CSV table of C-alpha atoms in Angstrom, one decimal:
chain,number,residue,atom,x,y,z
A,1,UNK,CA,19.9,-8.4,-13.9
A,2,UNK,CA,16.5,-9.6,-14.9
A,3,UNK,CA,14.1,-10.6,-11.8
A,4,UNK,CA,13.3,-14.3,-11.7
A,5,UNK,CA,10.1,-15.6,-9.6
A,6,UNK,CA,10.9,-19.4,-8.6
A,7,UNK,CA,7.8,-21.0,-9.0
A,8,UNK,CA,8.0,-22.3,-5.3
A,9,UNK,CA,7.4,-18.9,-4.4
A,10,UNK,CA,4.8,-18.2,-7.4
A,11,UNK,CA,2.5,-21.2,-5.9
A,12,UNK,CA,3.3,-20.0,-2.4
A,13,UNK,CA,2.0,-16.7,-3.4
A,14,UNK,CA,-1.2,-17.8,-5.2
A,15,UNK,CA,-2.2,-20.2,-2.2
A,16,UNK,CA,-2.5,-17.0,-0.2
A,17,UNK,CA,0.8,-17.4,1.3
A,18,UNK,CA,4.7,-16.5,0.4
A,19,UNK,CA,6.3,-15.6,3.2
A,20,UNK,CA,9.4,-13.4,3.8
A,21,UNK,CA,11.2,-14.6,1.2
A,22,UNK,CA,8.6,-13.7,-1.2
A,23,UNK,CA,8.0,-10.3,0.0
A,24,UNK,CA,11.2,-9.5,0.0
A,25,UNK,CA,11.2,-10.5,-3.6
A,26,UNK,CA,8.4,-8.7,-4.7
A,27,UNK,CA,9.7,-5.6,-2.5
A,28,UNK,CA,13.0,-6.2,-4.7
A,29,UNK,CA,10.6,-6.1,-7.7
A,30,UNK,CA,8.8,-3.1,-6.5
A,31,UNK,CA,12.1,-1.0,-6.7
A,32,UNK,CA,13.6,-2.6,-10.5
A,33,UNK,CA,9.7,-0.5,-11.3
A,34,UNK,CA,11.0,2.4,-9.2
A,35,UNK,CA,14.2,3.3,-10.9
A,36,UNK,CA,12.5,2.6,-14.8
A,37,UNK,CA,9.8,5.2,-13.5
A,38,UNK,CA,12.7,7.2,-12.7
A,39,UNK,CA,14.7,7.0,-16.0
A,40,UNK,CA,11.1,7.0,-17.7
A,41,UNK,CA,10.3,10.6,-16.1
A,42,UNK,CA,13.5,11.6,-17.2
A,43,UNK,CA,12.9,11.0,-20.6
A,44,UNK,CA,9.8,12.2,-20.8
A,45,UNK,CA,10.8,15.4,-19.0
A,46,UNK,CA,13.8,15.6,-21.4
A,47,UNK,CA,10.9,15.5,-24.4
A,48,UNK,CA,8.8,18.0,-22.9
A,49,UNK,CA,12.1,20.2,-22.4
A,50,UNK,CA,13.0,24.1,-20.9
A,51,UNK,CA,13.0,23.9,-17.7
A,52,UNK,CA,11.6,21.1,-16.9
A,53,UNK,CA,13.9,19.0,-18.8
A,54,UNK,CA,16.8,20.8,-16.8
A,55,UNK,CA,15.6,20.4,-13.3
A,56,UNK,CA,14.6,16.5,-14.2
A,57,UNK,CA,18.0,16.1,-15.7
A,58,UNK,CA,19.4,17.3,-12.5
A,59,UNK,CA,17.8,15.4,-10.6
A,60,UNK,CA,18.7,11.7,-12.3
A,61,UNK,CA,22.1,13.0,-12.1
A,62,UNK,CA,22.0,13.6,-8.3
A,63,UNK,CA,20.6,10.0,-8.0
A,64,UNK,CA,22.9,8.4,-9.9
A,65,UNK,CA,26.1,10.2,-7.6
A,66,UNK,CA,23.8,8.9,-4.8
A,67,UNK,CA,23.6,5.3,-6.0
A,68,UNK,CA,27.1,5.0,-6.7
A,69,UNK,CA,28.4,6.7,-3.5
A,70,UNK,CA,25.4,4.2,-1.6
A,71,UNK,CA,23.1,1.9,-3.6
A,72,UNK,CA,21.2,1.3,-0.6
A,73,UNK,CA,20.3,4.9,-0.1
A,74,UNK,CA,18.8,5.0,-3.3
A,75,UNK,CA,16.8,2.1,-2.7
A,76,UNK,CA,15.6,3.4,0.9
A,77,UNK,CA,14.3,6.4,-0.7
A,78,UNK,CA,13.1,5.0,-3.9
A,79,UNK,CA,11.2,1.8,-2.1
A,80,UNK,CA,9.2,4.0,0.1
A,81,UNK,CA,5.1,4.4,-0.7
A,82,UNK,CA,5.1,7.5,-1.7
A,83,UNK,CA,7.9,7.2,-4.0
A,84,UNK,CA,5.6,5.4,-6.5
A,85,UNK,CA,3.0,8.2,-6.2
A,86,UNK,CA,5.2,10.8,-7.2
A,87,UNK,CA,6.8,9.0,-9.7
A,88,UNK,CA,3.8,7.3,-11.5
A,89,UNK,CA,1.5,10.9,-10.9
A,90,UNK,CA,4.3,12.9,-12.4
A,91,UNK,CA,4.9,10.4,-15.5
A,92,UNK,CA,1.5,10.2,-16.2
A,93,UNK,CA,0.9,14.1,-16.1
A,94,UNK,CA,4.5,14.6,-18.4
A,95,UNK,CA,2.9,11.6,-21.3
A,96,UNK,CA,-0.2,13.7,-21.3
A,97,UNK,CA,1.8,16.8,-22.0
A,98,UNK,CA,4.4,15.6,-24.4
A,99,UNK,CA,1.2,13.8,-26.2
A,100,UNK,CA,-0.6,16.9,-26.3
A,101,UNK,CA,-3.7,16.0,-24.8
A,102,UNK,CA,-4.0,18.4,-22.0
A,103,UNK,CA,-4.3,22.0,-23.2
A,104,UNK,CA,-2.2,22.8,-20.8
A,105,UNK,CA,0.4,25.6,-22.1
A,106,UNK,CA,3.1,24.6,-19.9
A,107,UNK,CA,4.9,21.1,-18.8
A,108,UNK,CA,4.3,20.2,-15.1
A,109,UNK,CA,6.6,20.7,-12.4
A,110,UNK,CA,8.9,17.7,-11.4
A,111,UNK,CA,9.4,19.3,-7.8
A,112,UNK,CA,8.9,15.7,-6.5
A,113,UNK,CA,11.4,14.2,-8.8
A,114,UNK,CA,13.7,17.0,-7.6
A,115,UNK,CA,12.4,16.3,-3.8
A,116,UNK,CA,13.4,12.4,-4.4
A,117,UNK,CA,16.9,12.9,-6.0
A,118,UNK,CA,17.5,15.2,-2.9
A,119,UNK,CA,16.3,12.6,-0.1
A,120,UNK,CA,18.8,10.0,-1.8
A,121,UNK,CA,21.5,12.6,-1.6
A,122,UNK,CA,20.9,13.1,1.9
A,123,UNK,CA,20.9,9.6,3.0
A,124,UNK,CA,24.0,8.9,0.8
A,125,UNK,CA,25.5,11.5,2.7
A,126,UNK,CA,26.5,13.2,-1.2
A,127,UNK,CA,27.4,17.0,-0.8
A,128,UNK,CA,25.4,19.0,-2.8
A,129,UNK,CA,22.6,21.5,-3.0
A,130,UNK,CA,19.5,21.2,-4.7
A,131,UNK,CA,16.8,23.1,-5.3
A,132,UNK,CA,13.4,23.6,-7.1
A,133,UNK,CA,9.7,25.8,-6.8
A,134,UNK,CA,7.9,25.8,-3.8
A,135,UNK,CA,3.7,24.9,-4.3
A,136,UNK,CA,3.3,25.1,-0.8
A,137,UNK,CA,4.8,26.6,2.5
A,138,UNK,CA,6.2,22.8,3.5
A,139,UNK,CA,9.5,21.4,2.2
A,140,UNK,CA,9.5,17.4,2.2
A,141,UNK,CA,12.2,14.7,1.6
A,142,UNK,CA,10.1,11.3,1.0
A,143,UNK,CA,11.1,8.6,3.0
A,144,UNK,CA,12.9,11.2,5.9
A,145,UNK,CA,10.5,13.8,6.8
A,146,UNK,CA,10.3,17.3,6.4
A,147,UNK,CA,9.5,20.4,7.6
A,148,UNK,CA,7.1,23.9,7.0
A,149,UNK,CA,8.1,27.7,6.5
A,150,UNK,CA,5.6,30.0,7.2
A,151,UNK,CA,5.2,33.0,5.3
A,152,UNK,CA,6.8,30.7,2.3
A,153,UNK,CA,5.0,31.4,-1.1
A,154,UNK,CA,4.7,29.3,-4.3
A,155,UNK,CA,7.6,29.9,-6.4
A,156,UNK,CA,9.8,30.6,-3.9
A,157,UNK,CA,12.8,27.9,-4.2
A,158,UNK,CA,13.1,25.3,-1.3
A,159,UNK,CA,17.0,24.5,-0.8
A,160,UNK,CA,18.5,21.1,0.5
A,161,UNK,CA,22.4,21.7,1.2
A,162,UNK,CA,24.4,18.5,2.3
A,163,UNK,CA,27.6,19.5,3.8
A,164,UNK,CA,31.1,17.6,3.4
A,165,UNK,CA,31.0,15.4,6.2
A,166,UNK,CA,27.1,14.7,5.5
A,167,UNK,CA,25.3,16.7,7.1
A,168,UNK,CA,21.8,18.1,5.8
A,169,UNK,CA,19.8,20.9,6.3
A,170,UNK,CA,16.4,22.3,4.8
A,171,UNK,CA,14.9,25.6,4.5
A,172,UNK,CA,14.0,28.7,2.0
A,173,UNK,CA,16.1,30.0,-0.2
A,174,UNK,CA,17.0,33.8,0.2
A,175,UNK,CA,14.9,34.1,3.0
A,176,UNK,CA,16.6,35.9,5.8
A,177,UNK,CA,13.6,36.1,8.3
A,178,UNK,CA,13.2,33.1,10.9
A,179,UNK,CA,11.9,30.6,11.0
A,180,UNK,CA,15.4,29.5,9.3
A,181,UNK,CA,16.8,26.4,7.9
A,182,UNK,CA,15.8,22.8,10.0
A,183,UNK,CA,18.7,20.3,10.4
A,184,UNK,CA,17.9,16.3,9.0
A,185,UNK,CA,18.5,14.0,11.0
A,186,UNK,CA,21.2,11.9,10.7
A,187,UNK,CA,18.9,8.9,11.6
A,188,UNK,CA,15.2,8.5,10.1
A,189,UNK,CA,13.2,9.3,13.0
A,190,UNK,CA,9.7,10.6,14.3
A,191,UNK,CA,8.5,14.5,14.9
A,192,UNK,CA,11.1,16.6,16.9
A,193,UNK,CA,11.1,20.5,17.3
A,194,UNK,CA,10.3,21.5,13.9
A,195,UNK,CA,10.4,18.6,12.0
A,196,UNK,CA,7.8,16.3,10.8
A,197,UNK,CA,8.2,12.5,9.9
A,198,UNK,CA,6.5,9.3,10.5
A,199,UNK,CA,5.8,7.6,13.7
A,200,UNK,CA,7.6,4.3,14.9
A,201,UNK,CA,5.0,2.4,15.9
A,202,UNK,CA,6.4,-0.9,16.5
A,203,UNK,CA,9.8,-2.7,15.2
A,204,UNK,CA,8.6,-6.2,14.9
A,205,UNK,CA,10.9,-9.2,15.6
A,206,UNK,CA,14.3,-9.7,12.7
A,207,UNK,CA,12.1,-7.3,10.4
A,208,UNK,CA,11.5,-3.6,9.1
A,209,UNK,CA,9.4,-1.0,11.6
A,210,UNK,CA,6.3,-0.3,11.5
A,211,UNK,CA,5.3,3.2,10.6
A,212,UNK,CA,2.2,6.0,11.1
A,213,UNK,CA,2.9,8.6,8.3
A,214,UNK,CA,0.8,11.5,8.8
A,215,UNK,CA,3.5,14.0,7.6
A,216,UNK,CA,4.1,13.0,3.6
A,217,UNK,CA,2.4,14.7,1.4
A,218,UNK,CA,2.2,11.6,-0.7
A,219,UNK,CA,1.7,9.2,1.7
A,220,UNK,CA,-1.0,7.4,0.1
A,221,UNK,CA,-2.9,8.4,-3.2
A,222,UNK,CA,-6.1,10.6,-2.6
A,223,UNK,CA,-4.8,11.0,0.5
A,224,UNK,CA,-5.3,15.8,1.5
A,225,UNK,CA,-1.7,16.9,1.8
A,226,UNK,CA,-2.9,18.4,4.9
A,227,UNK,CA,-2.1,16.0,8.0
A,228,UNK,CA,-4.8,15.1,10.4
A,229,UNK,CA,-3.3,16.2,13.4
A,230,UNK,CA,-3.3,13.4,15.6
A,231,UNK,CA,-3.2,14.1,19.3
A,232,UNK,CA,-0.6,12.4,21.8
A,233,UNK,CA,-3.7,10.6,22.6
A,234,UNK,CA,-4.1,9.2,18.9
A,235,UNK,CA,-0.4,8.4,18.8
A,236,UNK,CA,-0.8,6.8,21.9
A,237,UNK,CA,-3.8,4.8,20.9
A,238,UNK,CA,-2.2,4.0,17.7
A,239,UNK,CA,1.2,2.6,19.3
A,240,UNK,CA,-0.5,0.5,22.0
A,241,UNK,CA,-2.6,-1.0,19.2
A,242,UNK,CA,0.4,-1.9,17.4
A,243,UNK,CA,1.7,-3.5,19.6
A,244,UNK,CA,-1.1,-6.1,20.7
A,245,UNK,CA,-1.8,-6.2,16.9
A,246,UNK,CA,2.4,-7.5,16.7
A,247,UNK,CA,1.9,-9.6,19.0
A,248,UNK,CA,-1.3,-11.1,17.8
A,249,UNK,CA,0.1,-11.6,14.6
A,250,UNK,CA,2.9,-13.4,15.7
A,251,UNK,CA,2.0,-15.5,18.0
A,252,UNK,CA,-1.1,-16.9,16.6
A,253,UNK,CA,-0.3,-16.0,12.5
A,254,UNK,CA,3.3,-16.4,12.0
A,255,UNK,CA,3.2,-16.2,8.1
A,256,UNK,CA,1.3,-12.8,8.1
A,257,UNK,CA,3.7,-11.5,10.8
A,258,UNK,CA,6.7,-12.6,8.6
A,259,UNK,CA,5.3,-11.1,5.8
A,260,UNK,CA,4.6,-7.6,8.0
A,261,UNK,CA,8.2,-8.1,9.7
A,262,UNK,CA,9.8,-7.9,5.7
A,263,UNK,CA,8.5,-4.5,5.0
A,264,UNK,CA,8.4,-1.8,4.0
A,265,UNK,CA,5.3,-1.0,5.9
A,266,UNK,CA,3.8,2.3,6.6
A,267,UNK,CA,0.0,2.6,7.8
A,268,UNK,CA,-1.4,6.1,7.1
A,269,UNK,CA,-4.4,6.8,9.0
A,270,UNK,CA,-7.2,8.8,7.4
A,271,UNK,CA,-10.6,10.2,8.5
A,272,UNK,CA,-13.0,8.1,7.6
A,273,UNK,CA,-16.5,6.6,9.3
A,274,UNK,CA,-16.4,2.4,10.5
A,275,UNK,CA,-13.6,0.0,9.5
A,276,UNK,CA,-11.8,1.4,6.5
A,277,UNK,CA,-9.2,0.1,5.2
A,278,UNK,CA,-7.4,0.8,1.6
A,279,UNK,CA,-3.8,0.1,-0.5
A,280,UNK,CA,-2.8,1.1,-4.1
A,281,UNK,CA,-1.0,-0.5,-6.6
A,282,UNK,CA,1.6,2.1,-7.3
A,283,UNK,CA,2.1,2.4,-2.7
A,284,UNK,CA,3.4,-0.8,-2.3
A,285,UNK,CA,4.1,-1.4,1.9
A,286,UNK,CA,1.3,1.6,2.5
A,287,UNK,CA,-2.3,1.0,3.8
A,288,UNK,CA,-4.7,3.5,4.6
A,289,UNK,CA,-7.2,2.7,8.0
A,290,UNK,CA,-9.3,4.7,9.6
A,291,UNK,CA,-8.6,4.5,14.0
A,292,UNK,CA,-8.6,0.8,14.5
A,293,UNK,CA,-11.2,-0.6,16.7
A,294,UNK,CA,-9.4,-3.0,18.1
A,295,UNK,CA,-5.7,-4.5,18.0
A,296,UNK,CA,-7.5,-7.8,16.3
A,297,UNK,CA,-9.0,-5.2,14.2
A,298,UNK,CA,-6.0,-4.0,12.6
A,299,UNK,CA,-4.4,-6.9,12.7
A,300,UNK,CA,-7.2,-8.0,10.0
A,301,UNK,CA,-6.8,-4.9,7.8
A,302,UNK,CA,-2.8,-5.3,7.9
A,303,UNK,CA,-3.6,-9.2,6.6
A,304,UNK,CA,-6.3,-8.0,4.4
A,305,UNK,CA,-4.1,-4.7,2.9
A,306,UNK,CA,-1.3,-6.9,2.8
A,307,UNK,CA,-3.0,-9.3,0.3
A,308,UNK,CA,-3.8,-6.4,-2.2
A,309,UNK,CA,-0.1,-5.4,-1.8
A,310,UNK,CA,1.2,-8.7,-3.0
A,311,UNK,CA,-1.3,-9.2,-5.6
A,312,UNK,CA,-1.0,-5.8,-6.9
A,313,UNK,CA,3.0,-6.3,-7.3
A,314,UNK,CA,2.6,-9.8,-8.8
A,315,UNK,CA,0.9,-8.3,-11.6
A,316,UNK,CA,3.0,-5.8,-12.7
A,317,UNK,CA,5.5,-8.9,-12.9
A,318,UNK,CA,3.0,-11.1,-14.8
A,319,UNK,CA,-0.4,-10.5,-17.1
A,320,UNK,CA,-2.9,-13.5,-15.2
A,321,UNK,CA,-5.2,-12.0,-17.4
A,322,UNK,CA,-6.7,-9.9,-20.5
A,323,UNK,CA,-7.2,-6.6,-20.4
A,324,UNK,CA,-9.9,-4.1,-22.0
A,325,UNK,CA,-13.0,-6.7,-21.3
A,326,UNK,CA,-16.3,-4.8,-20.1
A,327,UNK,CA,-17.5,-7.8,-17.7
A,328,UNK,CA,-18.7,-6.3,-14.3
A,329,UNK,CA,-19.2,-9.1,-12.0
A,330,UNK,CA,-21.3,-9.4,-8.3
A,331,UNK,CA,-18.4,-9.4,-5.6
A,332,UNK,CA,-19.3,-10.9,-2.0
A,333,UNK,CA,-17.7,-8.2,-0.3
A,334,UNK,CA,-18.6,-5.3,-2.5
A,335,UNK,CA,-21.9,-2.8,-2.7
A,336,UNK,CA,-20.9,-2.4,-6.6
A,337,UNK,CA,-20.5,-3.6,-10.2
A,338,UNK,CA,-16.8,-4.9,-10.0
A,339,UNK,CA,-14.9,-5.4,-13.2
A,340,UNK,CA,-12.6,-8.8,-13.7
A,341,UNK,CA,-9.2,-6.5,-12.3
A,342,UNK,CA,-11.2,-5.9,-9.1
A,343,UNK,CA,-12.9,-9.1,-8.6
A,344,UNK,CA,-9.4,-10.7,-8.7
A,345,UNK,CA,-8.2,-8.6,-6.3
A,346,UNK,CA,-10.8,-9.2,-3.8
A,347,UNK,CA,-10.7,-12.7,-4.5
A,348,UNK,CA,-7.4,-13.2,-3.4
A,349,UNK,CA,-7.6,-10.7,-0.4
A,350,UNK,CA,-10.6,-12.5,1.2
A,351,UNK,CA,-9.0,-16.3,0.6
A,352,UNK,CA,-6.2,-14.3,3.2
A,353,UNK,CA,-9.3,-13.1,5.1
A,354,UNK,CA,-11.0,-16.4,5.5
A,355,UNK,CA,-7.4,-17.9,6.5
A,356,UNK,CA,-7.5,-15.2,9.3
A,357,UNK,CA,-10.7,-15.7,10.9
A,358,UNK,CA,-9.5,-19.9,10.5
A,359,UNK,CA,-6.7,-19.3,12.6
A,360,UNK,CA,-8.7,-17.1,15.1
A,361,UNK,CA,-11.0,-20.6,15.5
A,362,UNK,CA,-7.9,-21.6,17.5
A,363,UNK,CA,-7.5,-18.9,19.6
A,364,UNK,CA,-10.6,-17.4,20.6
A,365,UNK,CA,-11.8,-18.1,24.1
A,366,UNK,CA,-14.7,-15.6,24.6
A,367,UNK,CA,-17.8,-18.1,23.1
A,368,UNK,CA,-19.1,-15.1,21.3
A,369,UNK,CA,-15.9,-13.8,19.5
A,370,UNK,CA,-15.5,-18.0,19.2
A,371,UNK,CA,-19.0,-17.6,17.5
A,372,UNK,CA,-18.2,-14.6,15.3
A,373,UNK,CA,-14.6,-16.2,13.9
A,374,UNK,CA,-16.4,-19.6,12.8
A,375,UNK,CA,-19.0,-17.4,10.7
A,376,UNK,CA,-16.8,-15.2,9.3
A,377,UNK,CA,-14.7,-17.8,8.7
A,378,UNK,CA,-17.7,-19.7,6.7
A,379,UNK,CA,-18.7,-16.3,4.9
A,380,UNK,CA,-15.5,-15.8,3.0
A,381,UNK,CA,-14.3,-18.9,2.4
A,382,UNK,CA,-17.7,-19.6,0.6
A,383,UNK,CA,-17.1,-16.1,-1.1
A,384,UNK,CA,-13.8,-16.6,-2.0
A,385,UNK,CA,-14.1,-19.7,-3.5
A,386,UNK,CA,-17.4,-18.0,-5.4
A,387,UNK,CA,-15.7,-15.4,-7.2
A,388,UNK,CA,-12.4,-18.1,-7.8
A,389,UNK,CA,-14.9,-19.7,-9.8
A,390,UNK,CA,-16.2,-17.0,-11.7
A,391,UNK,CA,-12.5,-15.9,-12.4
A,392,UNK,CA,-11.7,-19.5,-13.5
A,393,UNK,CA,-15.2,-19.4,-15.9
A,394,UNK,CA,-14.5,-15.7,-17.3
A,395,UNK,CA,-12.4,-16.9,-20.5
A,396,UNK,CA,-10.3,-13.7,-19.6
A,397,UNK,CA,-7.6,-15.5,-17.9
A,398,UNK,CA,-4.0,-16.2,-19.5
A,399,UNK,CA,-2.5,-19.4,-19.0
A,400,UNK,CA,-0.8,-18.4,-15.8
A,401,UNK,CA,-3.8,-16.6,-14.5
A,402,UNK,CA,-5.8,-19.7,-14.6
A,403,UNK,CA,-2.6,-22.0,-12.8
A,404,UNK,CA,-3.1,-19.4,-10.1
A,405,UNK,CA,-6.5,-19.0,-9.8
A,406,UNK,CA,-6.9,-22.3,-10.2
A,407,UNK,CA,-4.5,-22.8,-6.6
A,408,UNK,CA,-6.0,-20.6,-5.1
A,409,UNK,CA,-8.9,-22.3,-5.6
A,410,UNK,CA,-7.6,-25.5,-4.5
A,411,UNK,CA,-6.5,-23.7,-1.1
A,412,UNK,CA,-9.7,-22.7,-0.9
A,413,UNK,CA,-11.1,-26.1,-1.4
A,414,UNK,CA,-8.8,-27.3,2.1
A,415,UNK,CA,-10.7,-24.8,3.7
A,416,UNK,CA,-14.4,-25.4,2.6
A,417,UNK,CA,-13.8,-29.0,3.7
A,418,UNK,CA,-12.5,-27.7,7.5
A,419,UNK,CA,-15.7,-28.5,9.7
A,420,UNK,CA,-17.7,-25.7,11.3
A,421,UNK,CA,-20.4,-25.3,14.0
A,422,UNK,CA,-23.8,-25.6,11.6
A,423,UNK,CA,-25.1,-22.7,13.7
A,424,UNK,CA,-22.0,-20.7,12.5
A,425,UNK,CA,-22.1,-21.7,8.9
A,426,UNK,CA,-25.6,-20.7,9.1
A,427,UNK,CA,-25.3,-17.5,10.3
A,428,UNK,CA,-22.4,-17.1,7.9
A,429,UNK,CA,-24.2,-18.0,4.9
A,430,UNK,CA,-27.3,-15.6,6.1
A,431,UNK,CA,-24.6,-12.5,6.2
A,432,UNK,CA,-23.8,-13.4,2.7
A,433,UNK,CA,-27.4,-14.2,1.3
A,434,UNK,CA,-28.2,-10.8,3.1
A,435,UNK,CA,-25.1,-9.1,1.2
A,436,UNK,CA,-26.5,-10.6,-2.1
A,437,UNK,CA,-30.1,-9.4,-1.7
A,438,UNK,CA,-28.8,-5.6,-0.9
A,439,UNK,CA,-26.3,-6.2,-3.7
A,440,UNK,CA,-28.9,-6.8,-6.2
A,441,UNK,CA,-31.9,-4.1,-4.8
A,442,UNK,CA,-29.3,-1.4,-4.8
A,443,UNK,CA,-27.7,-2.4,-8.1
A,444,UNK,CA,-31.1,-3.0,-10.3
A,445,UNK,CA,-29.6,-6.2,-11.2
A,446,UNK,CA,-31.8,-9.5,-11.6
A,447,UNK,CA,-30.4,-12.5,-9.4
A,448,UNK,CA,-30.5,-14.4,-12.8
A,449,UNK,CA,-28.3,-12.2,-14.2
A,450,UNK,CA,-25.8,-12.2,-11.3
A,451,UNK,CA,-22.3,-13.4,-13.3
C-alpha cells in the first residue's frame, strides 16, 4: 500500500518535533526501502548471473517463506541498522558490475544478502539450511548475533540449519574439529558462552530497547569489523550511563524520550578522541559515539543523532530540494565547506540541539551548568536560524523544502524571542564569532564571501 505522511505529522517533523507516532512512521518507511533494496539486489544479482544470481535468488526465496510463515520476522531483521548497509553496499557494488565500470572480472559476493535471508528464517522459525562463502573466520545473522570459528578460512561455507520445531544452529560446514556448531538463541539476547550480540542497555518505558552493538560487522558504516573489546567495566559504564541518560530524557524531554522509546535504536560505540558522535542515512535507529562523558552528554548526542535520523528518512520520502548544485556554504557547527545536503542536515539537527539546551534552562541547578545551558542555548538557536536562512535564500529548495524550512524557521523564531541572561547570550555569541573567525583562517575564505 503506498505510504502516506499526514501533514500533521509533516509540520510536526519540520518544527523539530514528531513524536512516536511519527517515528514509527518513518521507521515503517524505513523498511517499504528495505524490502525494494532487497528485490533490487535480486535483480541486479540475477543480471550479473552464475553464481551469484543463484545464491541471491535463494536467498529472496528464503525471505519470502519467512514473510509468509511471520511478516514480522522479516521486518525485525530487515529494520535493523545494519540491514541498510548491507543492502545499499551490496547494490551499489552489483550496478557497478552489471554497468561495467569496475574492471572487476567477477560479480561480488552477496554473502550478506544470504546472511539476511537466513536471520529472517531463523526468527520465523522456517526450517531450512542455508549456506554461502566465508570472508572471514566469524559467522553473523544481523539483527541476532553471531558467532567466530577459529581456524575457519575464506571460502569455506558457513551453514545456518533451522530444525522443525525451530530451532537454529550456526557453524562450519564440513568441519569436524571443535569448536563446533553454536546454538541461536531462541530470544535476541546479549553475549553468552560463544556467542556475540548486542548489549541491552536500557528498555525504556512502553518502547523498543536500547542497544550497544559491538558485535555486527555492519553495525554502522565505516565502522572496522573488528569489535573494540569493551571490558565489563565499559559495559558497565555504558549501562549506568544509559540509564541516567533514560531518565534524563524522560523526565525533563518527554518528546525526545518518545521518539528514543519508538525505536529501533542501537548506539555503536567507536574509538574516537572528545565528544563524537555520527548517524548515516542508509542506518536508520544507529548512532555512532565515542564513551559518553556524561549521562547529559549522551543524552545530547541521542537528541542530536536522532535529528539526522529523521531528517535523513524524510528525504528519501520527499525531494525538499535540488540536487547536483556546487554551493558550499559556512556552517556554524562545522570546521569545513558544507554543501546545501549538509547544511540542511545540520540545520535541522541543531534547531533539536538548541531545543535541548532550552529545556535544560529548566532544570539545571548548579549556577555554572545553569550558565553553560543559557549560552549554548543562545549559540544554536542563533545558528540554526542562520543557516535556515541561507537554506530559505539558496533558490535550491522545492516547494516543499521551502514549507519546511520555512517552519523550522518559524520554530526557530519562538525560540530567538525566549529571554536569556545578557551575559549568556554574550558569551554564546563570542563561541560562535570565535567559530566563524577559525572557520574562515582555516578555510582561506574572506568573511565577505561567507554565503
Amino acid at each position: 500500500m503506498p505510504l502516506r505522511v499526514p501533514g500533521r505529522l509533516f509540520t510536526a517533523l519540520a518544527t523539530g518535533g514528531g513524536g512516536a507516532d511519527a517515528l514509527r512512521l518513518l521507521a515503517r518507511a524505513e523498511y517499504s526501502r528495505r524490502l525494494a533494496c532487497a528485490l533490487a539486489v535480486t535483480r541486479a544479482a540475477g543480471a550479473a548471473g552464475g553464481d551469484v544470481a543463484d545464491a541471491a535468488g535463494r536467498a529472496w526465496d528464503l525471505l519470502a517463506a519467512a514473510h509468509r510463515a511471520d511478516p514480522e520476522a522479516v521486518a525485525a531483521v530487515l529494520s535493523h541498522p545494519s540491514a541498510g548497509t548491507a543492502l545499499t553496499g551490496l547494490l551499489a557494488r552489483l550496478d557497478r558490475f552489471v554497468e561495467g565500470g569496475t574492471g572487476v572480472a567477477c560479480a561480488p559476493p552477496v554473502h550478506w544478502f544470504s546472511a539476511l535471508a537466513a536471520a529472517a528464517a531463523v526468527r520465523a522459525g522456517v526450517p531450512g539450511r542455508v549456506r554461502w562463502p566465508m570472508t572471514t573466520d566469524q559467522v553473523f545473522l544481523p539483527s541476532l548475533g553471531g558467532a567466530r570459528f577459529p581456524g575457519a578460512r575464506p571460502g569455506d561455507l558457513a551453514e545456518v540449519v533451522v530444525d522443525a520445531g525451530g530451532a537454529a544452529r550456526i557453524g562450519v560446514a564440513g568441519r569436524g574439529s571443535p569448536p563446533g556448531p553454536v546454538e541461536v538463541p531462541r530470544v535476541p539476547s546479549g553475549p553468552s558462552g560463544r556467542w556475540r550480540a548486542a548489549h541491552r542497555l536500557v528498555v525504556p518505558d512502553a518502547g523498543t530497547p536500547l542497544l550497544l552493538d559491538d558485535a555486527d560487522p555492519l553495525r554502522f558504516p565505516g565502522v572496522p569489523e573488528r569489535p573494540l573489546g569493551l571490558t565489563a567495566g565499559d559495559l558497565r559504564w555504558w549501562e549506568a550511563t544509559a540509564r541516567e541518560a533514560g531518565r534524563l530524557l524522560r523526565d525533563h524531554h518527554p518528546g525526545t524520550y518518545a521518539e528514543l522509546a519508538a525505536g529501533p535504536r542501537t548506539l555503536v560505540p567507536v574509538d574516537r578522541p572528545g565528544s563524537f558522535s555520527g548517524s548515516s542515512a542508509e542506518a536508520f535507529g544507529a548512532m555512532a559515539l565515542s564513551r559518553p562523558r556524561s549521562a547529559r552528554g549522551l543524552a545530547l548526542s541521542m537528541a542530536h543523532e536522532m535529528q539526522h535520523g529523521k531528517f535523513a528518512a524524510v528525504l528519501h520520502l520527499f525531494d525538499l530540494f535540488e540536487p547536483d548544485g556546487e554551493e558550499l556554504y559556512y556552517a556554524p557547527w562545522r570546521p569545513d565547506p558544507r554543501p546545501l545536503l549538509g547544511l540542511f542536515h545540520g540545520a535541522y539537527a541543531h534547531l533539536g540541539v538548541a531545543d535541548f539546551w532550552n529545556r535544560r534552562r529548566d532544570v539545571e541547578q548548579d549556577p555554572r551548568e545553569l550558565a553553560l545551558a543559557e549560552a549554548q542555548f543562545a549559540r544554536w538557536r542563533t545558528g540554526a536560524r542562520e543557516a535556515t536562512e541561507v537554506l530559505l535564500a539558496s533558490g535550491r529548495l522545492t516547494a516543499l523544502g521551502q514549507h519546511f524550512a520555512q517552519t523550522m524557521l518559524s520554530a526557530l523564531d519562538a525560540l530567538c524571542r525566549l529571554p536569556v541572561p545578557a551575559e549568556a547570550r554574550r558569551r554564546g555569541m563570542a563561541l560562535a564569532a570565535e567559530h566563524r573567525a577559525e572557520w574562515v583562517r582555516r578555510n582561506g575564505v574572506p568573511e565577505a564571501q561567507l554565503i
